[in-house]
PDB file of C-alpha atoms in Angstrom:
ATOM      1  CA  MET A   8      95.782  54.362  94.744  1.00 45.00           C
ATOM      2  CA  LYS A   9      92.084  53.523  93.611  1.00 50.00           C
ATOM      3  CA  LEU A  10      92.596  54.475  90.978  1.00 45.00           C
ATOM      4  CA  LEU A  11      95.018  51.633  90.039  1.00 40.00           C
ATOM      5  CA  VAL A  12      92.900  49.302  91.043  1.00 39.00           C
ATOM      6  CA  SER A  13      89.977  50.401  88.727  1.00 44.00           C
ATOM      7  CA  MET A  14      92.312  49.907  85.964  1.00 37.00           C
ATOM      8  CA  LEU A  15      93.492  46.387  87.115  1.00 37.00           C
ATOM      9  CA  VAL A  16      90.230  45.359  87.107  1.00 41.00           C
ATOM     10  CA  ALA A  17      88.738  47.149  83.609  1.00 40.00           C
ATOM     11  CA  LEU A  18      91.591  45.642  82.223  1.00 37.00           C
ATOM     12  CA  ILE A  19      91.084  42.091  84.017  1.00 43.00           C
ATOM     13  CA  SER A  20      87.005  42.279  82.699  1.00 49.00           C
ATOM     14  CA  PHE A  21      88.452  43.759  79.213  1.00 47.00           C
ATOM     15  CA  HIS A  22      90.809  40.494  78.953  1.00 49.00           C
ATOM     16  CA  ALA A  23      88.361  38.152  79.880  1.00 56.00           C
ATOM     17  CA  GLN A  24      85.521  39.508  77.669  1.00 68.00           C
ATOM     18  CA  ALA A  25      88.250  39.126  75.009  1.00 71.00           C
ATOM     19  CA  ASN A  26      89.186  35.584  75.971  1.00 86.00           C
ATOM     20  CA  LEU A  27      84.686  35.066  76.151  1.00 88.00           C
ATOM     21  CA  GLU A  28      84.954  36.120  72.311  1.00 90.00           C
ATOM     22  CA  SER A  29      87.503  33.936  71.264  1.00 92.00           C
ATOM     23  CA  ALA A  30      86.187  30.816  72.379  1.00 93.00           C
ATOM     24  CA  LEU A  31      82.500  32.308  70.532  1.00 92.00           C
ATOM     25  CA  GLN A  32      84.578  32.486  67.609  1.00 94.00           C
ATOM     26  CA  ALA A  33      86.381  29.170  67.670  1.00 94.00           C
ATOM     27  CA  LEU A  34      83.754  27.353  68.584  1.00 93.00           C
ATOM     28  CA  ASP A  35      82.130  28.513  65.649  1.00 94.00           C
ATOM     29  CA  SER A  36      84.879  27.813  63.170  1.00 95.00           C
ATOM     30  CA  LYS A  37      85.343  24.572  64.680  1.00 95.00           C
ATOM     31  CA  THR A  38      81.315  23.946  64.256  1.00 94.00           C
ATOM     32  CA  LYS A  39      81.382  25.416  60.327  1.00 94.00           C
ATOM     33  CA  GLN A  40      84.709  22.881  59.508  1.00 95.00           C
ATOM     34  CA  CYS A  41      82.996  19.390  61.058  1.00 95.00           C
ATOM     35  CA  THR A  42      79.906  20.420  59.305  1.00 93.00           C
ATOM     36  CA  GLU A  43      81.797  20.654  56.323  1.00 93.00           C
ATOM     37  CA  LYS A  44      83.928  17.581  56.781  1.00 90.00           C
ATOM     38  CA  PRO A  45      82.631  14.478  53.989  1.00 91.00           C
ATOM     39  CA  GLU A  46      79.850  12.548  54.671  1.00 90.00           C
ATOM     40  CA  GLU A  47      80.969   8.670  54.960  1.00 87.00           C
ATOM     41  CA  LYS A  48      79.093   5.977  52.217  1.00 89.00           C
ATOM     42  CA  LEU A  49      77.687   3.338  54.051  1.00 90.00           C
ATOM     43  CA  ARG A  50      77.432  -0.052  52.362  1.00 86.00           C
ATOM     44  CA  HIS A  51      75.501  -1.248  54.850  1.00 89.00           C
ATOM     45  CA  ILE A  52      74.870  -1.611  58.616  1.00 92.00           C
ATOM     46  CA  ASP A  53      74.161  -4.604  60.073  1.00 91.00           C
ATOM     47  CA  ASP A  54      74.254  -3.957  64.680  1.00 95.00           C
ATOM     48  CA  PRO A  55      71.805  -6.465  66.116  1.00 96.00           C
ATOM     49  CA  TRP A  56      70.745  -3.812  68.408  1.00 97.00           C
ATOM     50  CA  LEU A  57      69.655  -1.287  65.674  1.00 96.00           C
ATOM     51  CA  ILE A  58      67.879  -3.539  62.997  1.00 95.00           C
ATOM     52  CA  SER A  59      66.204  -5.139  66.269  1.00 95.00           C
ATOM     53  CA  ARG A  60      63.760  -1.024  66.270  1.00 96.00           C
ATOM     54  CA  ASP A  61      61.124  -0.151  64.579  1.00 95.00           C
ATOM     55  CA  SER A  62      61.638   2.640  61.862  1.00 94.00           C
ATOM     56  CA  THR A  63      60.902   5.605  64.692  1.00 95.00           C
ATOM     57  CA  SER A  64      63.836   4.199  67.468  1.00 96.00           C
ATOM     58  CA  ARG A  65      66.148   3.618  64.007  1.00 97.00           C
ATOM     59  CA  LYS A  66      66.362   7.342  62.908  1.00 96.00           C
ATOM     60  CA  VAL A  67      66.044   9.089  66.895  1.00 97.00           C
ATOM     61  CA  ALA A  68      68.866   6.498  67.325  1.00 97.00           C
ATOM     62  CA  LEU A  69      71.263   7.800  64.621  1.00 97.00           C
ATOM     63  CA  LEU A  70      70.041  11.050  64.621  1.00 96.00           C
ATOM     64  CA  LEU A  71      71.226  10.591  68.331  1.00 96.00           C
ATOM     65  CA  ILE A  72      75.097   9.522  66.638  1.00 97.00           C
ATOM     66  CA  LYS A  73      74.876  12.007  64.332  1.00 96.00           C
ATOM     67  CA  GLU A  74      75.272  14.856  67.464  1.00 95.00           C
ATOM     68  CA  ARG A  75      77.004  12.871  69.151  1.00 96.00           C
ATOM     69  CA  LEU A  76      79.606  12.940  66.776  1.00 96.00           C
ATOM     70  CA  MET A  77      79.642  16.625  66.567  1.00 95.00           C
ATOM     71  CA  GLU A  78      79.547  17.210  70.049  1.00 95.00           C
ATOM     72  CA  ARG A  79      83.287  14.389  70.138  1.00 96.00           C
ATOM     73  CA  CYS A  80      84.315  16.852  67.204  1.00 96.00           C
ATOM     74  CA  VAL A  81      84.002  20.304  69.428  1.00 96.00           C
ATOM     75  CA  GLU A  82      84.517  18.919  72.258  1.00 97.00           C
ATOM     76  CA  THR A  83      87.709  20.346  73.173  1.00 97.00           C
ATOM     77  CA  GLU A  84      85.986  24.324  71.818  1.00 97.00           C
ATOM     78  CA  GLU A  85      83.479  23.728  73.819  1.00 96.00           C
ATOM     79  CA  LYS A  86      85.265  22.762  77.048  1.00 96.00           C
ATOM     80  CA  GLU A  87      86.628  25.814  77.048  1.00 95.00           C
ATOM     81  CA  LEU A  88      83.319  27.595  75.602  1.00 94.00           C
ATOM     82  CA  VAL A  89      82.021  26.296  79.340  1.00 95.00           C
ATOM     83  CA  TYR A  90      85.447  27.837  80.696  1.00 94.00           C
ATOM     84  CA  ARG A  91      85.186  30.629  80.046  1.00 93.00           C
ATOM     85  CA  LEU A  92      81.455  31.830  81.190  1.00 92.00           C
ATOM     86  CA  TYR A  93      82.166  30.056  84.374  1.00 92.00           C
ATOM     87  CA  LEU A  94      85.224  32.196  84.766  1.00 91.00           C
ATOM     88  CA  LYS A  95      82.693  34.946  84.065  1.00 90.00           C
ATOM     89  CA  SER A  96      79.764  34.217  85.867  1.00 91.00           C
ATOM     90  CA  LEU A  97      82.744  34.257  88.790  1.00 91.00           C
ATOM     91  CA  ARG A  98      83.317  37.498  88.264  1.00 89.00           C
ATOM     92  CA  ASP A  99      79.800  38.880  87.672  1.00 91.00           C
ATOM     93  CA  ASP A 100      78.894  37.245  90.056  1.00 93.00           C
ATOM     94  CA  ASP A 101      76.103  35.979  87.530  1.00 92.00           C
ATOM     95  CA  ILE A 102      75.612  32.567  86.431  1.00 93.00           C
ATOM     96  CA  GLN A 103      72.686  32.952  83.717  1.00 93.00           C
ATOM     97  CA  PRO A 104      74.508  32.349  80.740  1.00 91.00           C
ATOM     98  CA  LEU A 105      76.145  29.224  82.040  1.00 92.00           C
ATOM     99  CA  LYS A 106      73.368  28.414  82.269  1.00 93.00           C
ATOM    100  CA  ASP A 107      71.729  29.633  78.891  1.00 92.00           C
ATOM    101  CA  TRP A 108      74.110  27.334  77.712  1.00 91.00           C
ATOM    102  CA  PHE A 109      73.841  24.825  78.971  1.00 91.00           C
ATOM    103  CA  GLU A 110      69.548  24.640  78.247  1.00 90.00           C
ATOM    104  CA  PHE A 111      71.013  25.733  75.144  1.00 88.00           C
ATOM    105  CA  LYS A 112      72.623  22.370  75.005  1.00 88.00           C
ATOM    106  CA  GLN A 113      70.657  20.176  76.279  1.00 86.00           C
ATOM    107  CA  SER A 114      69.465  17.628  73.376  1.00 79.00           C
ATOM    108  CA  GLY A 115      65.127  18.183  72.183  1.00 86.00           C
ATOM    109  CA  LEU A 116      65.488  14.391  70.838  1.00 85.00           C
ATOM    110  CA  LEU A 117      66.098  13.339  73.830  1.00 85.00           C
ATOM    111  CA  THR A 118      63.280  15.269  75.434  1.00 85.00           C
ATOM    112  CA  ALA A 119      60.284  14.269  72.624  1.00 88.00           C
ATOM    113  CA  HIS A 120      61.205  10.864  72.744  1.00 89.00           C
ATOM    114  CA  ASP A 121      61.826  10.302  76.242  1.00 86.00           C
ATOM    115  CA  ASP A 122      59.319   7.484  75.754  1.00 90.00           C
ATOM    116  CA  LEU A 123      61.898   4.880  73.620  1.00 91.00           C
ATOM    117  CA  ILE A 124      65.103   6.166  75.292  1.00 92.00           C
ATOM    118  CA  ASP A 125      66.088   4.958  78.255  1.00 94.00           C
ATOM    119  CA  ALA A 126      70.091   3.962  79.528  1.00 95.00           C
ATOM    120  CA  GLU A 127      69.965   1.299  77.449  1.00 97.00           C
ATOM    121  CA  PHE A 128      68.929   2.797  74.152  1.00 97.00           C
ATOM    122  CA  LEU A 129      71.842   5.819  75.085  1.00 96.00           C
ATOM    123  CA  ASP A 130      74.383   2.463  76.249  1.00 97.00           C
ATOM    124  CA  ASN A 131      73.612   1.740  72.128  1.00 98.00           C
ATOM    125  CA  VAL A 132      74.278   5.135  70.718  1.00 97.00           C
ATOM    126  CA  ASP A 133      77.286   6.023  72.581  1.00 97.00           C
ATOM    127  CA  ARG A 134      78.943   1.972  71.290  1.00 97.00           C
ATOM    128  CA  LEU A 135      77.413   3.085  67.600  1.00 97.00           C
ATOM    129  CA  SER A 136      78.987   6.544  68.309  1.00 96.00           C
ATOM    130  CA  GLU A 137      82.314   5.069  68.456  1.00 95.00           C
ATOM    131  CA  SER A 138      83.052   3.003  66.300  1.00 93.00           C
ATOM    132  CA  ASP A 139      83.680   2.656  62.946  1.00 88.00           C
ATOM    133  CA  LEU A 140      80.279   2.316  61.167  1.00 91.00           C
ATOM    134  CA  PHE A 141      79.762   6.011  61.157  1.00 93.00           C
ATOM    135  CA  GLY A 142      83.109   8.035  60.006  1.00 91.00           C
ATOM    136  CA  GLU A 143      82.747  11.260  61.002  1.00 91.00           C
ATOM    137  CA  SER A 144      80.300  12.722  59.757  1.00 93.00           C
ATOM    138  CA  PHE A 145      77.606  10.638  57.205  1.00 93.00           C
ATOM    139  CA  ASP A 146      74.053  10.975  55.774  1.00 94.00           C
ATOM    140  CA  VAL A 147      71.150  10.036  58.563  1.00 95.00           C
ATOM    141  CA  LYS A 148      68.479   9.130  55.031  1.00 94.00           C
ATOM    142  CA  GLU A 149      71.575   6.528  53.217  1.00 94.00           C
ATOM    143  CA  ALA A 150      71.824   5.340  56.490  1.00 95.00           C
ATOM    144  CA  LEU A 151      68.971   4.248  57.283  1.00 95.00           C
ATOM    145  CA  SER A 152      68.703   3.309  53.303  1.00 94.00           C
ATOM    146  CA  VAL A 153      71.572   1.031  54.418  1.00 94.00           C
ATOM    147  CA  ILE A 154      70.179  -0.720  57.789  1.00 91.00           C
ATOM    148  CA  LYS A 155      70.304  -4.790  56.592  1.00 74.00           C
ATOM    149  CA  ASN A 156      65.927  -5.918  57.648  1.00 66.00           C
TER     150      ASN A 156
END
């Protein structure tokens, strides 16, 4: 009986590891696919909030918008990976891999520019990322050059 239980535990562990690796591969593949999306050609950006920002705020906002678009593109695959990491943390009684993932996902932009980023700023970034203004991908330098002053 102990041998059967040990074999079952080993089989489940192997299957869980395979699922985690599969989730990592799926996320990697989707990230590459999202990165290769053609960039939208921007003619002009006349959003009043974005126009009202200074140069640094505009850059940070556009970088965050681009980040949001990428997050949206890989959302399904990322959720699957987080689920697999959660199951692994339960199985191994080790939450560190899940903590590491969330630490990795924290935006350095938010930390580096916490002096200009507040709730209103993030609300506007979300609003703009959900608009059709930037498509699914865009060049940040190009976007900066077509903001109407």
